Each structure stands twice: as structure tokens, then as C-alpha cells.
Amino acid sequence: MKISHKIEQAAKEDRVWWSFEYFPPRTAQGLQNLLDRIERMRALGPEFIDITWNAGGRTSELTSELVKTCQKLIGIETCMHLTCTGMPKEKVDTALREAKQHGCRNVLALRGDPPVGKEWEPTEGGFRYGIDLVRHIRAEYGDYFDIAVAGYPQTHLLPLEDRALEMQYLKEKVDAGANFIFTQMFYDVDMFIDWVKAVRAAGITIPIVPGIMPVQTWNGFQKASSMAKITVPQAFLDELEPHKNNDEKVREIGTRLVADLCRRILAADIGIKGLHFYTMNLEKGCRLLLEELNLVPRVEVVKPLPWRQSLTPNRRTENIRPIFWANRTRSYLSRTENWDEYPNGRFGDSRSPAYGELDGYGVWIKQSEEDALKLWDTPTSIDQIRKLFSRFCLGDLKALPWSDAAPSSETSVIAQPLAQLNELGFLTINSQPAVDGARSDDRIHGWGPANGYVYQKAYLEFFVPPELLEMLIPHIERDINITYYVINNRGDLRTNTHSDGPNAVTWGVFPCKEIIQPTIVEAISFMAWKDEAYELGRQWAKLYDPESPTRKLIDGVMDTYYLVNVVHNDYKKPRAIFEPFFKAGADYAAKHSASPPANGLAN
């Protein structure tokens, strides 16, 4: 069924409706679990869902497969994103043909983002702008598809001339055959309402569907707002920032703020009765928001249905379930839903359907070229790079390419040894201290419900040159409590762990709850993260001229250094994780004291 028809029917019935957006995960296990999540979230009553098309069209096959599964097996109306990026006409036609075969009647036509690390350019034999895609779909398929296009409320803050030009572009897409508009996320409701009125004044009458982004965590909120380049009202920041280290509180306040935004939209006399939620493949934020709006019942309706086998790999052979859940299949499956609701923004389970790029669209450095140069200057030696990393750990530098924000409060607990590690040549990009039973309301380490206790294993992640790595490994392997993974930019992996399963590095014990293990380390996640880690370094290098010493230095690091993570599994020894590094550093210094290296990358 066409989405425009659904919107018309809801208007006739004078009811509020909502929909969800998902993106294709990066791992096969994540894909299987996303299907379970879509099935479960169907109980929240979305009018339809839509599936994104990744930057550069890299997940086009996954998008098509998700559309097929949602349409045919899950039985929920689906809108397919389709972009111009990396898509010759033949590939566009294939996607449209398969969508039609799957019964999909709705397409969101976009220009799309460029592949990571590249400037946008039209594909040979493809399309340049979203309007070209709209015209092509109409020419080839007539009115078979409903076509959605993107709207950008933030453009209402542009100078008058630029604002008029953006409105002209939107009007041209509508005149070319668009049926409704999905908007970019926003938090400034006054700006949105003014933009809608301007759209109507421009003669655009098709439905406008506001894009709503739930607030999941402080880090996620900041990153999403920054990447979307939207203005966040000061009132939002004033309420959220004081609690930025308490994700549960951030979500609570954020849910209320976003719910108020939704209420104002629905109450405004602008003809909008629908809300489109950007789920980021997570369930809890959307569910809490809908409950806050009183749009879904707070208690799941129990239906006496027999349970069916899950599609997730670890449940394919399952043939026994406890009788207690015989009539609560969704509840049984949702036992794992909190696995990817991580404390303080940490994230790492490849089995999660939300695993992948944070925004679902690509990876890039947050800082502009100008801001990056102010932060990181133009290092020309490895010693200068080490000092940048060391300064970041000490709180003297507010960001690195791998860290958009300043170090977390718990980093201060190990700031000094971290700075020493970086001075020795271990370029740390992630860490956590060991914690032995801190209260859940602890200002630095606490998370989770009241009257609980939290624990952590010490963890380090870093880039390291080959020679220093070979000196480190023997010291690590002498400590039976340390496990590690080492990978290069080609994906060659080595480890001393004999288990294929995840290693829980954070867990919490709370009254009347099972033990929660929200943060893990595992090989599959690490291999998938590797691509992003190295890409961020390459993008840092691309801020500089191709022939510059800085560009060559950083490229050299990304070409030759290994990415390593280390876990010390005895959380009662908070400093033990650093000992092998100091010993390796001493070995390296002794070896090179008489003959300084000729090449800075050898340091």
C-alpha cells in the first residue's frame, strides 16, 4: 500500500500515526537480529518502516534483502531509500525492479552522501541530483511507486537568498512527481513550524513527515546533531549537559524533551499528524518516547500464540524453551534487548542489529579542516603525534580523530599512565580503568538502577608500530590474566585467547535483576571496527596537502601500525594492565639509546 494512502486514511480517522527507520547492519548476525527487532517493534504500531541505502550504495544488496523480508515475511509496509551515489542507471533499475517484485510501493529518492573519504561526484551513466531520480522513476514506473523526497528545516535559518533557492529545489522535486516529504532530524520546533509554513506558502501541498531522533545517550545526541549540522536549542543543552555522564538520566530527560517537541508539532495548526522516528536500530528509546506520548499501551498485549523458531544463528537449532514464556514469545526474545543499551555510550557487540556506523550513513571526522588544524597543528614527527595523544589523555586537548569529545571523567583515574603510554609510542584511542564494586550512583563509574554495584576490567586500545609491538607481546603473554587482539589494516588477526565468544568487560549487579553485562570485547566486533579506526586516521591525513610531511607521516602510521586491544581480566589489580607496556617501553629505549632511528615511524 502506498504511504500517501495510509496518511490520507489516518487523516480521515483523525488519528496520530508514526513510523520507524532502520539501516542495514554491517554483520550477518546483526542482520538476523535486526529482523527479530523489527518483528518485535511491530507491536509498537508503526504505520510503515523505511530502510536506508548506505553511503556510496555499499549495502544496496542488504537494503533490497531487508525490504523483501519486511514486505513478505514480517508483513509490514516498507519504504526503500534509493540514492544517486555510486549507482549507475542499470543498478538503479535493478533496485526498482526488485522492489516492485517484493511488493514495495514506496521509495525515498535522494542524491545521497559520498563514499567515506571522497568528494561527491556523479556516477558515470547515473544521476546527479535527487530530482533526476524522481523523474526517472516516474518515467519508468508511472504512478506505481509513491516517491518521497528529503526536506531540510535547518535551511530556514539560511540567508534569504539561499533559503529561497533551497525552497525552489524542493518545489522542483515535488513538481517532478514526489508524493510526500521526509524531513531531516531537528530539535528546534519553532524553526520547524516556520519552515512548514514557508513550504506551504511556496505552493507545496504534499504531506510533510517530521523526522524525530530520540535522545539515547549524551555522546550519541552530540554526534548526531553535529553530523546533521543542526541547531540545538540552548534549553536542550541546559537540561542534558549536567547529566552527560549518566546515560540513564540523559535518556529520561531527552525522552521528555523530545516528547514535548512532538506534542507541539501535533498541536500546531500545520496539518501534521504523523511522526517518523530515526531508531538507529535501537528499540528502547522509541518505545519510551511513544509511552511518554501515550501512543502505545505500557503493558504488552499477551497473545496465546505458539512460539516460532528465531532466525538468529545462535537460536537456529533451539528446540526447548521454558514453559513460563509459552504465551510471551516477544518477552522471551526481548531478554537480550538491553545487550546494546550500553552505559555511558560504550558500544561493541557485533551481534547487535545496531552494530555499524553510528549514524547508519558513514564515518567521517567531526572537525572542519580549520578546526582540525587549530587542534592538531601540522605534526612532522612521530614524537609530535605522541604528544598530541598524551595531551588528550591529560585533558589538555579536547578531541582526537577517534574521539569527538574530551576524555570522560573516568579517564582521569588513569590519565597519568595513559599519557606515559603515549609518550612511549602506544597511541591510545580507547580505554577504561578497572573497577571493583563501585556503587551505581558513583559520580565517576556509576551507571544503572539505584542501589547496585558496577565492575569493570581494565581495557586499552591503541595503535603501535611493529617493532614496539613485538617487544610488548612477550611481556603481555607472561601475565595469564591478559588477553589481546592484534590486527593490521589488511585484516590479519592474531590473539592469545582460545575462546570465540565475547569477553564481558563491564557488568553490573542490581536489586531484583539478573547480572547485566553491557560491554564486551570480541573478535568479530574488533575486525569490523578496524575499518573505521584506520579510516579515521586516513581522513585526518587528508586534511593536509598530499605532498606535505604531515600527510606522509600520518599515512605512514596508518599503513604500518597495528591496532591492538588488551584486557586485564583481574579487575582487583587496577594498575597491572600498564606493567607490560612500561617494560616494553624500557626495552625499546635501551635498544635504541645508542642509535637513534633514522625513520620517525620506527619510534
Coordinates of C-alpha atoms in Angstrom, one line a residue:
M1 CA 0.0 0.0 0.0
K2 CA 1.2 3.5 -0.8
I3 CA 2.3 5.6 2.2
S4 CA 0.3 8.6 0.9
H5 CA -2.8 6.5 1.1
K6 CA -2.0 5.5 4.7
I7 CA -1.6 9.1 5.6
E8 CA -4.9 10.0 3.9
Q9 CA -6.7 7.2 5.8
A10 CA -5.2 8.3 9.1
A11 CA -6.3 11.9 8.4
K12 CA -9.9 10.8 7.7
E13 CA -9.8 8.9 11.0
D14 CA -8.3 11.9 12.8
R15 CA -5.6 9.8 14.5
V16 CA -1.9 10.2 15.1
W17 CA 0.4 7.8 13.4
W18 CA 4.1 7.0 13.5
S19 CA 6.8 5.1 11.6
F20 CA 10.3 3.8 12.1
E21 CA 13.6 4.0 10.1
Y22 CA 16.3 1.3 10.2
F23 CA 19.6 0.8 8.5
P24 CA 21.3 -2.4 7.2
P25 CA 23.8 -3.7 9.9
R26 CA 27.4 -4.5 9.0
T27 CA 27.4 -8.1 10.1
A28 CA 25.3 -11.2 9.2
Q29 CA 24.5 -11.8 12.9
G30 CA 23.4 -8.2 13.3
L31 CA 21.2 -8.5 10.2
Q32 CA 19.4 -11.6 11.7
N33 CA 18.9 -9.8 15.0
L34 CA 17.5 -6.7 13.3
L35 CA 14.8 -8.8 11.7
D36 CA 13.9 -10.1 15.2
R37 CA 13.9 -6.5 16.4
I38 CA 11.7 -5.2 13.6
E39 CA 9.3 -8.1 14.3
R40 CA 9.2 -7.1 18.0
M41 CA 8.9 -3.4 17.3
R42 CA 5.9 -4.1 15.0
A43 CA 4.0 -4.4 18.3
L44 CA 4.6 -0.7 18.9
G45 CA 2.2 0.0 16.0
P46 CA 4.2 1.8 13.2
E47 CA 2.2 2.7 10.1
F48 CA 5.2 1.7 8.0
I49 CA 9.0 1.4 8.2
D50 CA 11.8 2.6 5.9
I51 CA 15.2 1.1 5.2
T52 CA 18.2 3.3 4.4
W53 CA 20.6 3.0 1.5
N54 CA 24.2 3.3 2.8
A55 CA 26.7 5.9 1.8
G56 CA 28.1 5.0 -1.6
G57 CA 25.5 2.3 -2.1
R58 CA 27.7 -0.1 -0.2
T59 CA 24.8 -2.0 1.4
S60 CA 22.4 -1.9 -1.5
E61 CA 22.0 -5.7 -1.6
L62 CA 21.3 -5.7 2.1
T63 CA 18.7 -2.9 1.7
S64 CA 17.0 -4.9 -1.0
E65 CA 17.0 -8.1 1.1
L66 CA 15.6 -6.2 4.1
V67 CA 12.8 -4.7 2.1
K68 CA 12.0 -8.2 0.7
T69 CA 11.9 -9.8 4.2
C70 CA 9.9 -7.0 5.8
Q71 CA 7.4 -7.0 3.0
K72 CA 6.9 -10.7 2.5
L73 CA 7.8 -12.4 5.9
I74 CA 7.2 -9.7 8.5
G75 CA 4.3 -8.2 6.6
I76 CA 4.9 -4.6 7.3
E77 CA 4.7 -1.8 4.7
T78 CA 8.2 -0.7 3.8
C79 CA 9.8 2.3 2.1
M80 CA 13.1 1.8 0.3
H81 CA 15.8 4.5 0.2
L82 CA 17.5 4.9 -3.1
T83 CA 20.4 7.2 -3.8
C84 CA 22.3 8.5 -6.8
T85 CA 25.7 7.9 -5.1
G86 CA 27.7 5.0 -6.7
M87 CA 24.6 4.0 -8.7
P88 CA 24.7 3.7 -12.5
K89 CA 21.3 3.6 -14.2
E90 CA 21.4 -0.1 -14.5
K91 CA 21.8 -0.6 -10.7
V92 CA 19.0 1.8 -10.0
D93 CA 16.8 -0.1 -12.4
T94 CA 17.7 -3.4 -10.8
A95 CA 16.8 -2.0 -7.3
L96 CA 13.5 -0.6 -8.5
R97 CA 12.6 -3.8 -10.3
E98 CA 13.4 -5.9 -7.2
A99 CA 11.4 -3.5 -5.0
K100 CA 8.4 -4.0 -7.2
Q101 CA 8.8 -7.7 -7.2
H102 CA 8.9 -7.6 -3.4
G103 CA 5.6 -5.7 -3.4
C104 CA 7.2 -2.4 -2.2
R105 CA 5.3 0.6 -3.3
N106 CA 7.3 3.4 -1.7
V107 CA 10.8 4.9 -2.5
L108 CA 12.7 7.7 -0.9
A109 CA 14.7 9.3 -3.7
L110 CA 18.0 11.0 -2.5
R111 CA 21.2 12.3 -4.0
G112 CA 23.0 10.5 -1.2
D113 CA 26.3 11.0 0.6
P114 CA 29.7 10.3 -1.0
P115 CA 31.7 7.2 -0.1
V116 CA 33.8 7.7 3.0
G117 CA 36.8 9.9 2.4
K118 CA 35.8 11.0 -1.0
E119 CA 34.1 14.1 -2.6
W120 CA 30.7 13.6 -4.1
E121 CA 30.7 13.2 -7.8
P122 CA 28.1 11.8 -10.2
T123 CA 28.5 8.2 -11.2
E124 CA 29.1 7.6 -14.9
G125 CA 25.9 6.6 -16.5
G126 CA 24.0 7.5 -13.3
F127 CA 22.1 10.5 -11.9
R128 CA 23.4 13.8 -10.5
Y129 CA 20.5 15.0 -8.2
G130 CA 17.6 13.6 -6.4
I131 CA 15.2 15.3 -8.9
D132 CA 16.8 13.3 -11.7
L133 CA 16.0 10.1 -9.8
V134 CA 12.4 11.3 -9.2
R135 CA 12.0 11.9 -12.9
H136 CA 13.5 8.6 -13.9
I137 CA 11.2 6.6 -11.5
R138 CA 8.1 8.5 -12.8
A139 CA 9.2 7.9 -16.5
E140 CA 9.8 4.2 -16.0
Y141 CA 7.1 3.2 -13.5
G142 CA 4.4 5.8 -13.9
D143 CA 2.5 6.1 -10.6
Y144 CA 3.3 2.6 -9.3
F145 CA 5.6 4.0 -6.6
D146 CA 4.9 6.6 -4.1
I147 CA 8.1 8.8 -4.1
A148 CA 9.3 10.6 -1.0
V149 CA 12.0 13.3 -1.1
A150 CA 14.0 14.9 1.7
G151 CA 13.2 18.3 3.3
Y152 CA 15.7 20.3 5.4
P153 CA 14.1 22.6 8.1
Q154 CA 17.6 23.8 9.0
T155 CA 17.7 25.7 5.7
H156 CA 15.1 28.1 7.1
L157 CA 18.0 29.7 9.1
L158 CA 20.0 30.5 5.9
P159 CA 20.2 34.0 4.4
L160 CA 17.0 34.9 2.4
E161 CA 18.5 34.3 -1.0
D162 CA 19.9 30.8 -0.1
R163 CA 16.7 29.9 1.7
A164 CA 14.7 30.8 -1.4
L165 CA 17.0 28.7 -3.6
E166 CA 16.6 25.6 -1.3
M167 CA 12.8 26.1 -1.4
Q168 CA 12.9 26.2 -5.2
Y169 CA 14.8 22.9 -5.2
L170 CA 12.2 21.3 -3.0
K171 CA 9.4 22.7 -5.2
E172 CA 11.0 21.3 -8.3
K173 CA 11.3 17.8 -6.8
V174 CA 7.6 18.0 -5.8
D175 CA 6.6 19.2 -9.3
A176 CA 8.6 16.3 -10.8
G177 CA 6.4 13.8 -9.0
A178 CA 7.1 13.5 -5.3
N179 CA 4.2 12.4 -3.1
F180 CA 5.4 13.3 0.4
I181 CA 8.4 14.8 2.3
F182 CA 10.6 13.2 5.0
T183 CA 12.4 15.9 6.9
Q184 CA 15.9 15.8 8.4
M185 CA 16.1 15.4 12.2
F186 CA 15.7 18.6 14.2
Y187 CA 15.3 19.8 17.8
D188 CA 14.2 23.4 17.2
V189 CA 10.5 23.1 16.9
D190 CA 9.8 26.8 16.3
M191 CA 12.2 26.7 13.3
F192 CA 10.4 23.6 12.0
I193 CA 6.9 25.1 12.3
D194 CA 8.1 28.3 10.5
W195 CA 9.7 26.1 7.8
V196 CA 6.5 24.1 7.3
K197 CA 4.5 27.4 6.9
A198 CA 7.1 28.6 4.3
V199 CA 6.8 25.3 2.4
R200 CA 3.0 25.7 2.2
A201 CA 3.4 29.4 1.2
A202 CA 5.6 28.2 -1.7
G203 CA 2.7 26.2 -3.0
I204 CA 3.9 22.8 -1.8
T205 CA 0.8 20.8 -0.6
I206 CA 2.0 17.2 -0.3
P207 CA 2.3 15.7 3.2
I208 CA 5.3 16.6 5.4
V209 CA 6.6 13.9 7.7
P210 CA 8.9 15.2 10.5
G211 CA 12.0 13.2 11.3
I212 CA 12.3 12.6 15.1
M213 CA 15.6 11.5 16.7
P214 CA 15.2 10.0 20.2
V215 CA 17.9 11.0 22.7
Q216 CA 19.7 7.8 23.6
T217 CA 23.0 9.0 25.1
W218 CA 24.8 12.3 25.5
N219 CA 27.5 11.2 23.1
G220 CA 25.1 9.9 20.6
F221 CA 23.0 13.1 20.9
Q222 CA 26.0 15.3 20.3
K223 CA 27.4 13.2 17.4
A224 CA 24.0 13.0 15.6
S225 CA 23.4 16.7 16.0
S226 CA 26.9 17.6 14.8
M227 CA 26.8 15.3 11.8
A228 CA 23.4 16.5 10.7
K229 CA 24.7 20.1 11.2
I230 CA 21.6 21.2 13.0
T231 CA 21.0 23.9 15.6
V232 CA 20.2 22.5 19.1
P233 CA 18.1 24.9 21.3
Q234 CA 20.1 26.0 24.4
A235 CA 17.2 24.8 26.5
F236 CA 18.0 21.2 25.4
L237 CA 21.7 21.6 26.3
D238 CA 21.0 23.2 29.6
E239 CA 18.9 20.3 30.7
L240 CA 21.0 17.5 29.3
E241 CA 24.6 18.5 29.7
P242 CA 24.7 18.4 33.6
H243 CA 23.9 14.7 33.3
K244 CA 26.2 13.8 30.4
N245 CA 27.9 11.1 32.3
N246 CA 24.7 9.4 33.3
D247 CA 23.1 7.9 30.2
E248 CA 20.0 6.7 32.1
K249 CA 19.3 10.3 33.2
V250 CA 20.1 11.7 29.8
R251 CA 17.6 9.3 28.2
E252 CA 15.0 10.2 30.8
I253 CA 15.3 13.9 30.2
G254 CA 15.8 13.5 26.5
T255 CA 12.6 11.5 26.2
R256 CA 10.6 14.2 27.9
L257 CA 12.2 17.0 25.8
V258 CA 11.6 15.2 22.5
A259 CA 8.1 14.2 23.6
D260 CA 7.3 17.9 24.2
L261 CA 8.7 18.7 20.8
C262 CA 6.3 16.0 19.3
R263 CA 3.4 17.4 21.2
R264 CA 4.0 20.9 19.9
I265 CA 4.2 19.6 16.3
L266 CA 0.9 17.7 16.6
A267 CA -0.8 20.6 18.4
A268 CA 0.3 23.2 15.9
D269 CA -2.1 24.1 13.1
I270 CA 0.1 22.9 10.3
G271 CA -1.7 19.7 9.3
I272 CA 0.8 17.2 10.6
K273 CA -0.4 14.1 12.5
G274 CA 2.5 11.7 11.8
L275 CA 6.0 11.3 13.3
H276 CA 8.9 9.4 11.7
F277 CA 11.4 8.0 14.3
Y278 CA 15.1 7.5 13.4
T279 CA 15.5 4.4 15.5
M280 CA 19.3 3.8 14.9
N281 CA 18.2 0.2 15.0
L282 CA 17.5 0.5 18.8
E283 CA 14.2 -0.2 20.4
K284 CA 14.1 1.2 23.9
G285 CA 14.4 4.9 23.0
C286 CA 11.5 4.8 20.6
R287 CA 9.4 2.7 23.0
L288 CA 9.9 5.1 25.9
L289 CA 9.1 8.1 23.7
L290 CA 5.9 6.5 22.4
E291 CA 4.9 5.6 26.0
E292 CA 5.7 9.2 27.1
L293 CA 3.3 10.4 24.4
N294 CA 0.7 7.8 25.4
L295 CA 0.6 6.5 21.9
V296 CA 1.1 2.8 22.8
P297 CA 0.0 0.8 25.8
R298 CA 2.6 0.5 28.6
V299 CA 2.0 -3.2 29.0
E300 CA 2.5 -5.6 26.1
V301 CA -0.7 -7.4 25.0
V302 CA -0.3 -11.1 25.5
K303 CA -1.5 -13.3 22.7
P304 CA -1.9 -17.0 23.0
L305 CA 0.3 -17.9 20.0
P306 CA 2.8 -20.8 19.7
W307 CA 6.4 -19.7 19.6
R308 CA 8.3 -19.9 16.4
Q309 CA 12.0 -20.5 15.8
S310 CA 14.1 -17.4 15.7
L311 CA 16.3 -16.6 12.7
T312 CA 19.3 -15.6 14.7
P313 CA 22.2 -18.1 14.2
N314 CA 22.5 -19.0 17.9
R315 CA 18.9 -20.0 18.0
R316 CA 18.5 -21.9 14.7
T317 CA 18.8 -25.3 16.5
E318 CA 16.8 -24.3 19.6
N319 CA 14.1 -26.8 20.4
I320 CA 13.3 -26.1 24.0
R321 CA 12.1 -23.0 25.8
P322 CA 10.9 -22.6 29.4
I323 CA 7.1 -23.0 29.7
F324 CA 6.8 -19.8 31.5
W325 CA 7.1 -17.8 28.2
A326 CA 4.8 -20.1 26.2
N327 CA 2.4 -17.2 25.7
R328 CA 5.0 -14.4 25.7
T329 CA 7.3 -15.1 22.8
R330 CA 8.2 -11.4 22.4
S331 CA 9.1 -11.1 26.0
Y332 CA 11.3 -14.2 25.7
L333 CA 13.1 -12.8 22.7
S334 CA 13.4 -9.3 24.4
R335 CA 15.6 -10.9 27.1
T336 CA 18.5 -9.8 25.0
E337 CA 17.3 -6.3 24.1
N338 CA 19.4 -4.5 26.7
W339 CA 22.6 -6.0 25.4
D340 CA 23.2 -3.0 23.2
E341 CA 21.9 -0.4 25.6
Y342 CA 25.4 0.3 26.9
P343 CA 26.4 2.5 29.8
N344 CA 27.9 5.9 29.1
G345 CA 27.8 5.4 25.3
R346 CA 30.1 2.4 25.1
F347 CA 29.3 0.0 22.2
G348 CA 30.8 -3.1 20.9
D349 CA 28.6 -6.2 20.3
S350 CA 28.6 -7.2 16.6
R351 CA 25.5 -9.3 17.3
S352 CA 23.6 -6.2 17.9
P353 CA 21.4 -5.0 15.0
A354 CA 22.6 -1.5 15.7
Y355 CA 26.2 -2.5 15.2
G356 CA 27.8 -0.5 12.4
E357 CA 28.4 3.2 11.7
L358 CA 26.8 5.2 14.5
D359 CA 24.6 7.1 12.2
G360 CA 24.0 4.4 9.7
Y361 CA 25.3 6.6 6.8
G362 CA 29.1 6.7 7.0
V363 CA 32.1 7.7 9.0
W364 CA 33.9 11.0 9.0
I365 CA 35.9 13.3 11.3
K366 CA 33.7 15.8 13.0
Q367 CA 36.0 18.7 12.9
S368 CA 36.3 21.1 9.9
E369 CA 39.7 21.4 8.3
E370 CA 40.1 24.8 10.0
D371 CA 39.2 23.4 13.4
A372 CA 41.3 20.3 12.9
L373 CA 44.4 22.4 12.1
K374 CA 43.8 24.5 15.3
L375 CA 43.6 21.4 17.4
W376 CA 46.3 19.2 15.9
D377 CA 48.5 21.7 14.0
T378 CA 50.9 20.1 11.5
P379 CA 52.9 17.3 13.2
T380 CA 56.0 16.3 11.2
S381 CA 57.4 13.7 13.6
I382 CA 56.1 10.7 15.4
D383 CA 57.1 12.4 18.7
Q384 CA 54.8 15.3 17.9
I385 CA 51.9 12.8 17.3
R386 CA 52.7 11.1 20.6
K387 CA 52.5 14.4 22.4
L388 CA 49.1 15.1 20.8
F389 CA 47.7 11.8 22.2
S390 CA 49.4 12.4 25.5
R391 CA 47.9 15.8 25.8
F392 CA 44.4 14.4 25.0
C393 CA 44.7 11.9 27.9
L394 CA 45.7 14.6 30.3
G395 CA 42.7 16.7 29.3
D396 CA 44.8 19.4 27.5
L397 CA 43.4 18.6 24.1
K398 CA 39.6 18.4 23.6
A399 CA 39.4 16.0 20.7
L400 CA 41.3 13.5 18.5
P401 CA 40.1 12.0 15.2
W402 CA 39.0 8.9 17.2
S403 CA 37.4 10.9 20.0
D404 CA 34.9 13.7 19.1
A405 CA 34.7 14.9 22.7
A406 CA 37.1 15.4 25.6
P407 CA 38.1 12.4 27.7
S408 CA 35.4 11.0 30.0
S409 CA 35.5 11.6 33.7
E410 CA 36.7 8.1 34.4
T411 CA 39.7 8.6 32.1
S412 CA 41.0 11.0 34.8
V413 CA 41.6 8.0 37.0
I414 CA 44.2 6.6 34.7
A415 CA 45.2 9.8 32.9
Q416 CA 48.8 9.8 34.0
P417 CA 49.7 6.2 33.0
L418 CA 47.8 6.7 29.7
A419 CA 49.9 9.8 29.0
Q420 CA 53.1 7.8 29.7
L421 CA 52.0 5.0 27.4
N422 CA 51.5 7.5 24.6
E423 CA 54.9 9.1 25.2
L424 CA 56.4 5.6 24.9
G425 CA 54.7 5.1 21.5
F426 CA 51.4 3.3 22.3
L427 CA 48.9 5.7 20.7
T428 CA 45.8 5.0 22.8
I429 CA 42.3 5.6 21.3
N430 CA 40.1 3.9 23.9
S431 CA 40.5 2.8 27.5
Q432 CA 38.7 2.1 30.7
P433 CA 40.0 1.6 34.3
A434 CA 39.4 -1.5 36.4
V435 CA 36.5 -1.0 38.9
D436 CA 35.8 -3.3 41.8
G437 CA 32.3 -2.8 43.0
A438 CA 31.6 0.9 42.7
R439 CA 28.1 2.0 43.7
S440 CA 25.8 2.5 40.8
D441 CA 25.4 6.2 41.8
D442 CA 29.2 6.8 41.9
R443 CA 29.9 10.1 40.2
I444 CA 32.7 8.7 38.0
H445 CA 32.0 5.0 37.4
G446 CA 28.3 4.6 38.3
W447 CA 25.5 3.5 35.9
G448 CA 22.3 1.5 36.1
P449 CA 19.5 1.4 38.6
A450 CA 19.9 2.7 42.2
N451 CA 21.5 0.6 45.0
G452 CA 23.5 -1.5 42.6
Y453 CA 27.2 -2.1 42.1
V454 CA 29.3 -2.0 38.9
Y455 CA 32.5 -3.7 37.9
Q456 CA 35.0 -3.2 35.0
K457 CA 38.1 -5.0 33.7
A458 CA 40.9 -2.7 32.7
Y459 CA 40.9 -2.2 28.9
L460 CA 43.3 -0.5 26.4
E461 CA 43.1 0.0 22.7
F462 CA 45.9 1.6 20.7
F463 CA 47.9 1.9 17.5
V464 CA 51.5 0.6 17.8
P465 CA 54.5 0.2 15.4
P466 CA 55.6 -3.3 14.6
E467 CA 58.9 -3.3 16.4
L468 CA 57.4 -2.0 19.6
L469 CA 54.5 -4.5 19.3
E470 CA 57.0 -7.4 19.1
M471 CA 58.6 -6.2 22.3
L472 CA 55.2 -5.8 24.1
I473 CA 53.8 -9.3 23.2
P474 CA 56.2 -11.4 25.3
H475 CA 55.6 -9.2 28.4
I476 CA 51.8 -9.5 27.9
E477 CA 51.9 -13.2 27.5
R478 CA 53.7 -13.6 30.8
D479 CA 50.6 -12.4 32.5
I480 CA 47.9 -15.1 32.3
N481 CA 45.2 -12.6 33.2
I482 CA 45.8 -10.6 30.0
T483 CA 44.0 -11.3 26.7
Y484 CA 44.7 -9.3 23.5
Y485 CA 43.7 -9.0 19.8
V486 CA 46.1 -7.6 17.2
I487 CA 45.1 -6.6 13.7
N488 CA 46.6 -4.7 10.8
N489 CA 44.9 -2.6 8.1
R490 CA 44.6 -5.7 5.9
G491 CA 42.6 -7.5 8.5
D492 CA 45.2 -10.1 9.6
L493 CA 44.2 -11.0 13.2
R494 CA 46.3 -12.6 16.0
T495 CA 45.2 -13.3 19.6
N496 CA 46.1 -15.3 22.7
T497 CA 42.5 -16.1 23.6
H498 CA 41.2 -19.5 22.8
S499 CA 37.5 -18.6 23.0
D500 CA 35.4 -17.4 20.1
G501 CA 32.8 -15.9 22.5
P502 CA 32.6 -12.4 23.9
N503 CA 34.6 -11.2 26.9
A504 CA 32.4 -9.1 29.2
V505 CA 34.4 -6.2 30.4
T506 CA 31.7 -4.3 32.2
W507 CA 28.9 -5.7 34.3
G508 CA 26.5 -4.6 37.0
V509 CA 24.7 -6.2 39.9
F510 CA 21.3 -4.6 40.8
P511 CA 18.5 -5.4 43.2
C512 CA 15.9 -7.8 41.7
K513 CA 17.7 -8.0 38.4
E514 CA 19.9 -10.5 36.6
I515 CA 23.6 -9.5 36.2
I516 CA 23.8 -7.1 33.3
Q517 CA 26.9 -7.3 31.0
P518 CA 26.6 -4.4 28.7
T519 CA 30.1 -4.0 27.3
I520 CA 32.1 -6.8 25.6
V521 CA 35.2 -7.4 23.6
E522 CA 35.1 -10.0 20.8
A523 CA 36.9 -10.8 17.5
I524 CA 34.1 -10.1 15.1
S525 CA 33.4 -6.7 16.5
F526 CA 37.1 -5.8 16.5
M527 CA 37.5 -6.8 12.9
A528 CA 34.5 -4.7 11.9
W529 CA 35.7 -1.7 13.9
K530 CA 39.2 -1.9 12.4
D531 CA 38.0 -0.5 9.1
E532 CA 36.6 2.6 10.8
A533 CA 39.6 3.1 13.1
Y534 CA 42.0 3.1 10.1
E535 CA 39.7 5.2 8.0
L536 CA 39.5 7.9 10.7
G537 CA 43.3 8.1 10.6
R538 CA 43.3 8.4 6.8
Q539 CA 40.8 11.2 6.9
W540 CA 43.0 13.0 9.4
A541 CA 45.8 12.7 6.9
K542 CA 43.7 14.0 4.0
L543 CA 43.3 17.3 5.8
Y544 CA 46.8 18.1 4.7
D545 CA 48.3 18.6 1.2
P546 CA 49.2 15.2 -0.5
E547 CA 52.9 16.0 -0.6
S548 CA 53.2 17.6 2.8
P549 CA 55.4 15.9 5.5
T550 CA 52.3 15.7 7.8
R551 CA 50.2 13.9 5.2
K552 CA 53.0 11.4 4.6
L553 CA 53.6 10.9 8.3
I554 CA 50.0 10.1 9.2
D555 CA 49.5 7.9 6.1
G556 CA 52.7 6.0 7.1
V557 CA 51.3 5.4 10.6
M558 CA 48.0 4.1 9.1
D559 CA 49.9 1.9 6.6
T560 CA 52.3 0.3 9.1
Y561 CA 51.0 0.5 12.6
Y562 CA 48.9 -2.3 14.2
L563 CA 45.6 -1.8 16.0
V564 CA 45.6 -3.7 19.4
N565 CA 43.2 -4.1 22.2
V566 CA 44.2 -5.5 25.6
V567 CA 42.0 -6.7 28.5
H568 CA 43.3 -7.4 32.0
N569 CA 40.8 -9.9 33.4
D570 CA 41.7 -9.4 37.1
Y571 CA 39.7 -6.3 38.0
K572 CA 41.1 -6.4 41.5
K573 CA 44.5 -5.2 40.1
P574 CA 43.8 -1.8 38.6
R575 CA 47.4 -1.0 37.6
A576 CA 48.5 -4.4 36.4
I577 CA 47.5 -3.7 32.8
F578 CA 50.1 -1.0 32.5
E579 CA 53.1 -3.0 33.6
P580 CA 53.9 -4.9 30.3
F581 CA 53.8 -1.6 28.5
F582 CA 56.3 0.1 30.7
K583 CA 58.6 -2.9 30.5
A584 CA 58.4 -2.9 26.7
G585 CA 59.0 0.8 26.6
A586 CA 62.1 0.3 28.7
D587 CA 63.3 -2.5 26.4
Y588 CA 62.8 -0.3 23.4
A589 CA 64.6 2.7 24.9
A590 CA 67.5 0.5 25.9
K591 CA 67.8 -0.9 22.4
H592 CA 67.7 2.5 20.7
S593 CA 69.6 4.6 23.2
A594 CA 72.9 4.3 21.3
S595 CA 71.5 4.5 17.8
P596 CA 68.5 6.8 17.3
P597 CA 66.2 5.7 14.5
A598 CA 66.6 7.1 11.0
N599 CA 62.9 7.0 10.3
G600 CA 60.4 8.6 12.6
L601 CA 57.9 5.8 12.0
A602 CA 60.2 3.3 13.7
N603 CA 59.8 5.1 17.0

